[in-house]
Amino acid sequence: MDTVFHALAHEARRGMLRRLASGECTVGELAEPLTMSLEAASKHVKVLERAGLVHRTVDGRRHVCRLEPDPLASASAWLHFYEQFWNQRLDTLEDLFQSRRPRKGNKR
Amino acid sequence: MDTVFHALAHEARRGMLRRLASGECTVGELAEPLTMSLEAASKHVKVLERAGLVHRTVDGRRHVCRLEPDPLASASAWLHFYEQFWNQRLDTLEDLFQSRRPRKGNKR
DNA sequence: TTTATATTCAACCGCATGGTTGATCAATCG
DNA sequence: CGATTGATCAACCATGCGGTTGAATATAAA
């Protein structure tokens, strides 16, 4: 999980994922739009691989990458915990409307 | 955006967010369940703040933190780009069933 | 006022990151 | 075959991260 979020924390890698979402491509193709060397891009791909977000198949001298979306899905699911926060806020708001007692838990 | 994902890439910080989702609390309270020093925890809070995920109000000597869920929501929204990938996959699958022509774009 | 509590700040350490360059390897092209 | 292409590997460098310790700040409690 940490590795997934870490992988997402870099614009270059997010770009790669976006690219891969519309079809598999090679390391070179992933590197091409970037302003860095191929070696650097290759390292980014490795980070994505380590996070389980990308799978690589070696086809001749080309390394073809494809998106592995499951970790993205579970990261997204994890992220949704904050909805609980919203629901709770709404509940509190409702309480305020329903009963006009002074709000509890105001410890200033 | 980078900063949000970076902030999420650490278990301690995710724990803090989870904690904050069920109500505001102080830096000390956030630090308490962790196995690290208060200073270290304080740094983590600062990272969350920098990412816009947490807002702090100084109340006497206590620094009270509360969750700021908007960045989480937009990170979550960003993450959903991968659904496009799934839809595309299903389309391709459908194509295979509908017409039995050899699949296009197979450049091996 | 003295003491204790809540927190930050500053300096330091070890280690990972993100980038470079130069060399290497494997596969394809002439 | 030799030359070129696609990619990795290894070494290096600067920077940032995550943690520590020790001191400083500010508020609250005795």
mmCIF file of N, CA, C and O in Angstrom, chain B residues 5 12-14 16 22 27 32-33 35 41 44 49-50 55 58 63 65 68 74 82 88 90-92 98 108:
data_model
loop_
_atom_site.group_PDB
_atom_site.id
_atom_site.type_symbol
_atom_site.label_atom_id
_atom_site.label_comp_id
_atom_site.label_asym_id
_atom_site.label_seq_id
_atom_site.Cartn_x
_atom_site.Cartn_y
_atom_site.Cartn_z
ATOM 1 N N PHE B 5 -0.330 12.615 -2.513
ATOM 2 C CA PHE B 5 0.043 11.196 -2.608
ATOM 3 C C PHE B 5 1.262 10.908 -1.740
ATOM 4 O O PHE B 5 1.348 9.870 -1.096
ATOM 5 N N ALA B 12 2.112 5.844 9.128
ATOM 6 C CA ALA B 12 1.852 6.683 10.297
ATOM 7 C C ALA B 12 0.891 7.807 9.939
ATOM 8 O O ALA B 12 -0.051 8.113 10.677
ATOM 9 N N ARG B 13 1.119 8.403 8.776
ATOM 10 C CA ARG B 13 0.266 9.525 8.370
ATOM 11 C C ARG B 13 -1.125 9.051 7.996
ATOM 12 O O ARG B 13 -2.121 9.720 8.317
ATOM 13 N N ARG B 14 -1.227 7.916 7.351
ATOM 14 C CA ARG B 14 -2.561 7.381 7.052
ATOM 15 C C ARG B 14 -3.304 7.119 8.344
ATOM 16 O O ARG B 14 -4.499 7.398 8.465
ATOM 17 N N MET B 16 -2.959 8.719 11.124
ATOM 18 C CA MET B 16 -3.404 10.016 11.633
ATOM 19 C C MET B 16 -4.679 10.471 10.933
ATOM 20 O O MET B 16 -5.611 10.968 11.580
ATOM 21 N N SER B 22 -12.512 10.575 12.598
ATOM 22 C CA SER B 22 -13.537 10.398 13.633
ATOM 23 C C SER B 22 -13.477 11.511 14.667
ATOM 24 O O SER B 22 -13.937 11.336 15.781
ATOM 25 N N VAL B 27 -1.874 17.260 18.439
ATOM 26 C CA VAL B 27 -0.670 16.612 17.936
ATOM 27 C C VAL B 27 -0.256 15.483 18.864
ATOM 28 O O VAL B 27 0.092 14.387 18.412
ATOM 29 N N GLU B 32 0.498 9.716 20.125
ATOM 30 C CA GLU B 32 0.429 8.716 21.201
ATOM 31 C C GLU B 32 0.479 7.262 20.717
ATOM 32 O O GLU B 32 1.294 6.489 21.217
ATOM 33 N N PRO B 33 -0.369 6.858 19.743
ATOM 34 C CA PRO B 33 -0.349 5.439 19.364
ATOM 35 C C PRO B 33 0.904 5.035 18.594
ATOM 36 O O PRO B 33 1.126 3.850 18.371
ATOM 37 N N THR B 35 5.000 4.576 17.539
ATOM 38 C CA THR B 35 6.188 4.075 18.246
ATOM 39 C C THR B 35 7.348 5.054 18.122
ATOM 40 O O THR B 35 8.475 4.696 18.424
ATOM 41 N N ALA B 41 6.506 12.657 15.118
ATOM 42 C CA ALA B 41 5.075 12.733 14.808
ATOM 43 C C ALA B 41 4.705 14.148 14.383
ATOM 44 O O ALA B 41 3.927 14.347 13.438
ATOM 45 N N HIS B 44 5.345 14.628 10.891
ATOM 46 C CA HIS B 44 4.340 13.998 10.040
ATOM 47 C C HIS B 44 3.112 14.895 9.912
ATOM 48 O O HIS B 44 2.560 15.057 8.833
ATOM 49 N N GLU B 49 -0.191 18.789 6.804
ATOM 50 C CA GLU B 49 -0.608 20.182 6.657
ATOM 51 C C GLU B 49 -0.178 20.727 5.293
ATOM 52 O O GLU B 49 -0.966 21.359 4.580
ATOM 53 N N ARG B 50 1.076 20.485 4.959
ATOM 54 C CA ARG B 50 1.616 20.985 3.697
ATOM 55 C C ARG B 50 0.811 20.456 2.516
ATOM 56 O O ARG B 50 0.658 21.128 1.497
ATOM 57 N N HIS B 55 -5.801 20.774 8.896
ATOM 58 C CA HIS B 55 -5.720 22.176 9.309
ATOM 59 C C HIS B 55 -5.533 22.234 10.817
ATOM 60 O O HIS B 55 -6.116 21.441 11.547
ATOM 61 N N VAL B 58 -4.349 26.665 16.836
ATOM 62 C CA VAL B 58 -3.625 26.684 18.102
ATOM 63 C C VAL B 58 -4.569 27.166 19.198
ATOM 64 O O VAL B 58 -5.125 28.264 19.124
ATOM 65 N N HIS B 63 -2.159 22.175 20.062
ATOM 66 C CA HIS B 63 -2.384 22.413 18.641
ATOM 67 C C HIS B 63 -3.432 21.415 18.169
ATOM 68 O O HIS B 63 -3.164 20.224 18.097
ATOM 69 N N CYS B 65 -5.815 19.629 15.527
ATOM 70 C CA CYS B 65 -5.836 19.342 14.093
ATOM 71 C C CYS B 65 -7.199 18.819 13.690
ATOM 72 O O CYS B 65 -7.842 18.093 14.443
ATOM 73 N N GLU B 68 -9.093 17.824 6.589
ATOM 74 C CA GLU B 68 -9.542 18.682 5.486
ATOM 75 C C GLU B 68 -9.722 17.763 4.278
ATOM 76 O O GLU B 68 -8.779 17.503 3.538
ATOM 77 N N SER B 74 -10.205 14.773 -4.169
ATOM 78 C CA SER B 74 -9.701 14.976 -5.533
ATOM 79 C C SER B 74 -8.643 13.937 -5.886
ATOM 80 O O SER B 74 -8.553 13.522 -7.043
ATOM 81 N N TYR B 82 -8.401 5.000 -13.939
ATOM 82 C CA TYR B 82 -8.147 3.627 -14.350
ATOM 83 C C TYR B 82 -9.431 2.910 -14.766
ATOM 84 O O TYR B 82 -9.381 1.890 -15.440
ATOM 85 N N GLN B 88 -12.518 0.054 -21.390
ATOM 86 C CA GLN B 88 -11.894 -0.249 -22.665
ATOM 87 C C GLN B 88 -11.687 -1.738 -22.832
ATOM 88 O O GLN B 88 -11.965 -2.319 -23.868
ATOM 89 N N LEU B 90 -13.374 -4.103 -21.471
ATOM 90 C CA LEU B 90 -14.670 -4.752 -21.702
ATOM 91 C C LEU B 90 -15.089 -4.557 -23.145
ATOM 92 O O LEU B 90 -15.583 -5.485 -23.786
ATOM 93 N N ASP B 91 -14.876 -3.357 -23.680
ATOM 94 C CA ASP B 91 -15.199 -3.093 -25.081
ATOM 95 C C ASP B 91 -14.475 -4.078 -25.983
ATOM 96 O O ASP B 91 -15.062 -4.700 -26.849
ATOM 97 N N THR B 92 -13.178 -4.214 -25.736
ATOM 98 C CA THR B 92 -12.378 -5.121 -26.551
ATOM 99 C C THR B 92 -12.926 -6.537 -26.481
ATOM 100 O O THR B 92 -13.063 -7.227 -27.489
ATOM 101 N N GLN B 98 -18.513 -10.260 -30.570
ATOM 102 C CA GLN B 98 -19.419 -9.829 -31.638
ATOM 103 C C GLN B 98 -18.918 -10.291 -33.006
ATOM 104 O O GLN B 98 -19.588 -11.033 -33.695
ATOM 105 N N ARG B 108 2.757 -7.991 -32.872
ATOM 106 C CA ARG B 108 3.912 -8.844 -32.610
ATOM 107 C C ARG B 108 4.530 -9.364 -33.881
ATOM 108 O O ARG B 108 3.969 -9.989 -34.667
#
